[in-house]
Amino acid sequence: MVGKKVGSNQSDDYSFKWWEHTYNNAAKNIENKKTRLNEEDGTTETVKLPKKRRKDDVTEEKDVIVYARFRKSSILNGTHEKSIREETNLKQELNNHNEIKSIPTVSDEDLHRICEGRTAHKGARHGIHMNGKLKRLEDQETLLITSVAMKTTVEIASDKREKKKKKKKRKSEEDEEFYCILNSIMVSGAHRAFLFGISFNRFFRTKKLKIILPYLFGTATALTYTYHRQTFVTHASMLDFGVNTDANDIYDSALFIADPVTDKTLLQKNSQSYQSRMEIFIMKLQYHLCRQLETYEDGEKHFQVDRWLRQEGGGGISCVLQDGDVFEKAGVNISVVHGKLPVQAIEQMRSRGHQFIARDLPLDFFAAGISSVIHPRNPYVPTVHFNYRYFELIDIDGSVHWWYGGGTDLTPYYLDESDCKHFHLTLKKTCDKHDKTYYNKFKKWCDDYFNISYRDNERRGVGGIFFDDLNEQGQEKCFSFLKACGNSVIPSYLPLVEKNYLKSYSLNEREWQLIRRGRYAEFNLVLDRGTKFGLQTPGSRIESILMSLPAVAMWKYQYPIKDGSEEKKLVQILKNPKEWV
């Protein structure tokens, strides 16, 4: 340590770069000289030039004092310490500021003019705006928006034109079909009118009635056909089906959803019997209704078709759609059964006014019917139920007792009076075509039948029509009326589905729907006569009988219903049935 000065670095003995030190000392001694020619005497002289020093070097030499290897950073001033570095930094900032102020500024107009509108400065300082660039961007944006808008307008117009073309084509095809039929009717009518005129002239000449009668009958036939066809056109246009959804009793296996219960050969052979005609009709009605309901599920859900046979005789076809987007559960069942009817069931029929010779004996019977219950998912779409049946009972003397029965009723969860009026008006028009007294009589019967007496006479729904033991006006008239009632289901109910199935609903409204479904299940299990008959019939199929029950229902103890609410409004109607038409 001897000979070392204070502040010396001992590591210099090992890290000192002598060649770098020698180079730097040599560089300091270099003189910058310039040879200059003297024009007067033609001699040359050498001039020593001053060294160029950087500003930082000057500042550093002037303001910073180095003691050996220590750097002076501050000066003691009494009790305070003054920093040399802060003064140095302040001077540098002032110099930089002066340099910035010395930079000449260019106005926005001059810059725009110099750059010919192609650009502008990036800073937008001192209130100067990038008018050139912004103007160009604005023009580009306007052009883009205009082109997109024009393209969208063209596409929309194109789509509208395509839709109009399709609609016009469809309408032209329908009109063409209609006018072809109308033309044939008019030609036929004109031809008959011409012949009728000639015959009428002959009648006045000869006074013979037989000349004019054939043409009278022909004209009446044409007018009847026109009237009934117009009725169908009105019926179909209500839902815009485009096809005839009315079922009839003419054999056509293409309109069966499955093989009939009765052998096809036997069914065609006995196609004029009421047993066969009834089976054919309900098979077709089942097909039409299932296909129409499936259209609301967008091909995602289809009816599960279950054809079953009964060991005692006959069988049925159960069609059930479950967990659909529109229909939570929908069932359309037919049954064609025969065999021996128990004494208990016979006595129940006797209590309704039927007279049988047999006493305490089972009798041969035949029953064919269609039954359907449709439970939608949306609380604003009502539930519908219908059942139409034909029954034969053979007494011990061989006499046949027959009758028809059935009905259609609506169960809304939220009251829409226009829906109820449409439903009842459709049923009334159907009834009035056969007997003007049917609607009022069968509506009251429906209100009385679907009455949950132990719930303070609360009805299951807003009613419809219901009848049983119908055999008063002859079998053909009764069968025609039953077919008309069955065919009224689609036009009376599907418009309500179409109107309401897309409406939004809350959890409270869904809960109210499930509470009302509980009432529905109560009636079916406790009071419904059809359920009781099915359970009493030997070999009955429980799955098909209980198909009418909803997939989900709810019972809550003393469920509160607020006064003035929509729920209260419905309950008041259920306890006090209303005349809708």
CSV table of N, CA, C and O in Angstrom, one decimal, residues 123-181:
chain,number,residue,atom,x,y,z
A,123,GLY,N,-48.0,16.7,-36.1
A,123,GLY,CA,-48.2,17.1,-34.7
A,123,GLY,C,-49.5,17.8,-34.4
A,123,GLY,O,-49.9,17.8,-33.2
A,124,ALA,N,-50.1,18.5,-35.3
A,124,ALA,CA,-51.2,19.3,-35.0
A,124,ALA,C,-51.0,20.3,-33.9
A,124,ALA,O,-51.8,20.5,-33.0
A,125,ARG,N,-49.8,20.9,-33.9
A,125,ARG,CA,-49.4,21.8,-32.8
A,125,ARG,C,-49.8,23.2,-33.1
A,125,ARG,O,-50.0,23.6,-34.3
A,126,HIS,N,-49.9,24.0,-32.1
A,126,HIS,CA,-50.2,25.5,-32.2
A,126,HIS,C,-51.6,25.7,-32.9
A,126,HIS,O,-51.7,26.6,-33.7
A,127,GLY,N,-52.5,24.8,-32.7
A,127,GLY,CA,-53.8,25.0,-33.3
A,127,GLY,C,-53.9,24.7,-34.8
A,127,GLY,O,-54.9,25.0,-35.5
A,128,ILE,N,-52.8,24.1,-35.4
A,128,ILE,CA,-52.8,23.8,-36.8
A,128,ILE,C,-53.5,22.5,-37.1
A,128,ILE,O,-53.3,21.5,-36.3
A,129,HIS,N,-54.4,22.3,-38.0
A,129,HIS,CA,-55.2,21.1,-38.3
A,129,HIS,C,-54.7,20.5,-39.6
A,129,HIS,O,-54.2,21.2,-40.5
A,130,MET,N,-54.8,19.1,-39.7
A,130,MET,CA,-54.4,18.4,-40.8
A,130,MET,C,-55.5,18.4,-41.9
A,130,MET,O,-56.1,17.4,-42.2
A,131,ASN,N,-55.8,19.6,-42.4
A,131,ASN,CA,-56.9,19.7,-43.3
A,131,ASN,C,-56.8,18.9,-44.6
A,131,ASN,O,-57.7,18.3,-45.1
A,132,GLY,N,-55.6,18.9,-45.1
A,132,GLY,CA,-55.3,18.1,-46.4
A,132,GLY,C,-55.6,16.7,-46.2
A,132,GLY,O,-56.3,16.0,-47.0
A,133,LYS,N,-54.9,16.1,-45.2
A,133,LYS,CA,-55.1,14.6,-45.0
A,133,LYS,C,-56.5,14.3,-44.6
A,133,LYS,O,-57.1,13.3,-45.1
A,134,LEU,N,-57.0,15.1,-43.7
A,134,LEU,CA,-58.4,14.8,-43.2
A,134,LEU,C,-59.4,14.9,-44.3
A,134,LEU,O,-60.4,14.1,-44.4
A,135,LYS,N,-59.2,15.9,-45.2
A,135,LYS,CA,-60.1,16.0,-46.3
A,135,LYS,C,-60.0,14.8,-47.2
A,135,LYS,O,-61.1,14.3,-47.7
A,136,ARG,N,-58.8,14.3,-47.5
A,136,ARG,CA,-58.6,13.1,-48.3
A,136,ARG,C,-59.3,11.9,-47.7
A,136,ARG,O,-60.0,11.1,-48.3
A,137,LEU,N,-59.1,11.7,-46.3
A,137,LEU,CA,-59.7,10.6,-45.6
A,137,LEU,C,-61.2,10.7,-45.6
A,137,LEU,O,-61.9,9.7,-45.8
A,138,GLU,N,-61.7,11.9,-45.5
A,138,GLU,CA,-63.2,12.1,-45.5
A,138,GLU,C,-63.8,11.7,-46.8
A,138,GLU,O,-64.8,11.1,-46.9
A,139,ASP,N,-63.0,12.1,-47.9
A,139,ASP,CA,-63.5,11.8,-49.3
A,139,ASP,C,-63.5,10.2,-49.5
A,139,ASP,O,-64.4,9.7,-50.0
A,140,GLN,N,-62.4,9.6,-49.0
A,140,GLN,CA,-62.3,8.1,-49.1
A,140,GLN,C,-63.5,7.4,-48.4
A,140,GLN,O,-64.1,6.5,-48.8
A,141,GLU,N,-63.7,7.9,-47.1
A,141,GLU,CA,-64.8,7.3,-46.3
A,141,GLU,C,-66.1,7.5,-46.9
A,141,GLU,O,-67.0,6.6,-47.0
A,142,THR,N,-66.4,8.7,-47.4
A,142,THR,CA,-67.7,9.0,-48.1
A,142,THR,C,-67.9,8.1,-49.3
A,142,THR,O,-69.0,7.5,-49.5
A,143,LEU,N,-66.8,7.9,-50.1
A,143,LEU,CA,-66.9,7.0,-51.3
A,143,LEU,C,-67.1,5.6,-50.8
A,143,LEU,O,-68.0,4.9,-51.5
A,144,LEU,N,-66.5,5.1,-49.8
A,144,LEU,CA,-66.7,3.7,-49.3
A,144,LEU,C,-68.1,3.5,-48.8
A,144,LEU,O,-68.8,2.5,-49.2
A,145,ILE,N,-68.6,4.5,-48.0
A,145,ILE,CA,-70.0,4.3,-47.5
A,145,ILE,C,-71.0,4.3,-48.6
A,145,ILE,O,-71.9,3.6,-48.6
A,146,THR,N,-70.8,5.2,-49.6
A,146,THR,CA,-71.7,5.3,-50.7
A,146,THR,C,-71.7,4.0,-51.5
A,146,THR,O,-72.8,3.5,-51.8
A,147,SER,N,-70.5,3.4,-51.7
A,147,SER,CA,-70.4,2.2,-52.5
A,147,SER,C,-71.1,1.0,-51.7
A,147,SER,O,-71.8,0.2,-52.3
A,148,VAL,N,-70.8,1.0,-50.4
A,148,VAL,CA,-71.5,-0.1,-49.6
A,148,VAL,C,-73.0,0.1,-49.6
A,148,VAL,O,-73.7,-0.9,-49.7
A,149,ALA,N,-73.4,1.3,-49.4
A,149,ALA,CA,-74.9,1.6,-49.3
A,149,ALA,C,-75.5,1.2,-50.7
A,149,ALA,O,-76.6,0.6,-50.7
A,150,MET,N,-74.9,1.6,-51.7
A,150,MET,CA,-75.4,1.2,-53.1
A,150,MET,C,-75.5,-0.3,-53.3
A,150,MET,O,-76.5,-0.8,-53.8
A,151,LYS,N,-74.4,-1.0,-52.8
A,151,LYS,CA,-74.4,-2.4,-52.9
A,151,LYS,C,-75.5,-3.1,-52.1
A,151,LYS,O,-76.2,-4.0,-52.6
A,152,THR,N,-75.6,-2.6,-50.8
A,152,THR,CA,-76.7,-3.1,-50.0
A,152,THR,C,-78.1,-2.9,-50.5
A,152,THR,O,-78.9,-3.7,-50.5
A,153,THR,N,-78.3,-1.6,-51.1
A,153,THR,CA,-79.5,-1.3,-51.7
A,153,THR,C,-79.8,-2.2,-52.9
A,153,THR,O,-81.0,-2.7,-53.0
A,154,VAL,N,-78.8,-2.4,-53.6
A,154,VAL,CA,-79.0,-3.3,-54.8
A,154,VAL,C,-79.3,-4.7,-54.4
A,154,VAL,O,-80.2,-5.4,-54.9
A,155,GLU,N,-78.6,-5.2,-53.3
A,155,GLU,CA,-78.9,-6.6,-52.8
A,155,GLU,C,-80.3,-6.7,-52.3
A,155,GLU,O,-81.0,-7.7,-52.5
A,156,ILE,N,-80.7,-5.7,-51.5
A,156,ILE,CA,-82.1,-5.7,-50.9
A,156,ILE,C,-83.1,-5.7,-52.0
A,156,ILE,O,-84.1,-6.4,-52.0
A,157,ALA,N,-82.9,-4.8,-53.0
A,157,ALA,CA,-83.8,-4.7,-54.1
A,157,ALA,C,-83.9,-6.0,-54.9
A,157,ALA,O,-84.9,-6.4,-55.3
A,158,SER,N,-82.7,-6.6,-55.0
A,158,SER,CA,-82.6,-7.9,-55.7
A,158,SER,C,-83.4,-9.0,-55.0
A,158,SER,O,-84.2,-9.7,-55.6
A,159,ASP,N,-83.2,-9.0,-53.6
A,159,ASP,CA,-83.9,-10.0,-52.8
A,159,ASP,C,-85.4,-9.8,-52.9
A,159,ASP,O,-86.2,-10.7,-53.0
A,160,LYS,N,-85.8,-8.5,-52.8
A,160,LYS,CA,-87.3,-8.2,-52.9
A,160,LYS,C,-87.8,-8.6,-54.3
A,160,LYS,O,-88.9,-9.1,-54.4
A,161,ARG,N,-87.0,-8.3,-55.3
A,161,ARG,CA,-87.5,-8.7,-56.6
A,161,ARG,C,-87.7,-10.3,-56.7
A,161,ARG,O,-88.7,-10.7,-57.3
A,162,GLU,N,-86.7,-11.0,-56.1
A,162,GLU,CA,-86.8,-12.4,-56.2
A,162,GLU,C,-88.0,-12.9,-55.4
A,162,GLU,O,-88.7,-13.8,-55.9
A,163,LYS,N,-88.2,-12.4,-54.2
A,163,LYS,CA,-89.4,-12.7,-53.4
A,163,LYS,C,-90.7,-12.4,-54.2
A,163,LYS,O,-91.6,-13.2,-54.2
A,164,LYS,N,-90.7,-11.3,-54.8
A,164,LYS,CA,-91.9,-10.9,-55.5
A,164,LYS,C,-92.1,-11.8,-56.7
A,164,LYS,O,-93.3,-12.2,-57.0
A,165,LYS,N,-91.0,-12.2,-57.4
A,165,LYS,CA,-91.2,-13.2,-58.5
A,165,LYS,C,-91.7,-14.5,-58.0
A,165,LYS,O,-92.6,-15.1,-58.6
A,166,LYS,N,-91.1,-15.0,-56.9
A,166,LYS,CA,-91.6,-16.3,-56.3
A,166,LYS,C,-93.1,-16.2,-55.9
A,166,LYS,O,-93.9,-17.1,-56.2
A,167,LYS,N,-93.4,-15.1,-55.2
A,167,LYS,CA,-94.8,-14.9,-54.8
A,167,LYS,C,-95.7,-14.8,-56.0
A,167,LYS,O,-96.8,-15.4,-56.0
A,168,LYS,N,-95.3,-14.0,-57.0
A,168,LYS,CA,-96.1,-13.9,-58.2
A,168,LYS,C,-96.3,-15.2,-58.9
A,168,LYS,O,-97.4,-15.5,-59.4
A,169,LYS,N,-95.2,-16.0,-59.0
A,169,LYS,CA,-95.2,-17.2,-59.7
A,169,LYS,C,-96.2,-18.2,-58.9
A,169,LYS,O,-97.0,-18.9,-59.6
A,170,ARG,N,-96.0,-18.2,-57.6
A,170,ARG,CA,-96.9,-19.1,-56.8
A,170,ARG,C,-98.4,-18.7,-56.9
A,170,ARG,O,-99.3,-19.5,-57.1
A,171,LYS,N,-98.6,-17.3,-56.9
A,171,LYS,CA,-100.0,-16.8,-57.0
A,171,LYS,C,-100.5,-17.1,-58.4
A,171,LYS,O,-101.7,-17.5,-58.6
A,172,SER,N,-99.6,-17.0,-59.4
A,172,SER,CA,-100.1,-17.3,-60.8
A,172,SER,C,-100.5,-18.7,-61.0
A,172,SER,O,-101.4,-19.1,-61.6
A,173,GLU,N,-99.7,-19.6,-60.3
A,173,GLU,CA,-100.0,-21.0,-60.4
A,173,GLU,C,-101.3,-21.4,-59.7
A,173,GLU,O,-102.1,-22.1,-60.2
A,174,GLU,N,-101.5,-20.7,-58.5
A,174,GLU,CA,-102.8,-20.9,-57.8
A,174,GLU,C,-103.9,-20.3,-58.6
A,174,GLU,O,-105.0,-21.0,-58.7
A,175,ASP,N,-103.7,-19.1,-59.2
A,175,ASP,CA,-104.8,-18.5,-60.0
A,175,ASP,C,-105.1,-19.4,-61.2
A,175,ASP,O,-106.2,-19.5,-61.6
A,176,GLU,N,-104.0,-19.9,-61.8
A,176,GLU,CA,-104.2,-20.8,-63.0
A,176,GLU,C,-105.0,-22.0,-62.6
A,176,GLU,O,-106.0,-22.3,-63.4
A,177,GLU,N,-104.7,-22.6,-61.5
A,177,GLU,CA,-105.5,-23.8,-61.1
A,177,GLU,C,-106.9,-23.4,-60.8
A,177,GLU,O,-107.9,-24.1,-61.2
A,178,PHE,N,-107.1,-22.3,-60.1
A,178,PHE,CA,-108.4,-21.8,-59.7
A,178,PHE,C,-109.3,-21.5,-61.0
A,178,PHE,O,-110.4,-21.9,-61.1
A,179,TYR,N,-108.6,-20.7,-61.9
A,179,TYR,CA,-109.4,-20.3,-63.1
A,179,TYR,C,-109.7,-21.5,-64.0
A,179,TYR,O,-110.6,-21.5,-64.8
A,180,CYS,N,-108.8,-22.5,-64.0
A,180,CYS,CA,-109.1,-23.7,-64.8
A,180,CYS,C,-110.4,-24.4,-64.3
A,180,CYS,O,-111.2,-24.7,-65.0
A,181,ILE,N,-110.4,-24.5,-62.9
A,181,ILE,CA,-111.6,-25.1,-62.3
A,181,ILE,C,-112.8,-24.2,-62.6
A,181,ILE,O,-113.9,-24.6,-63.0
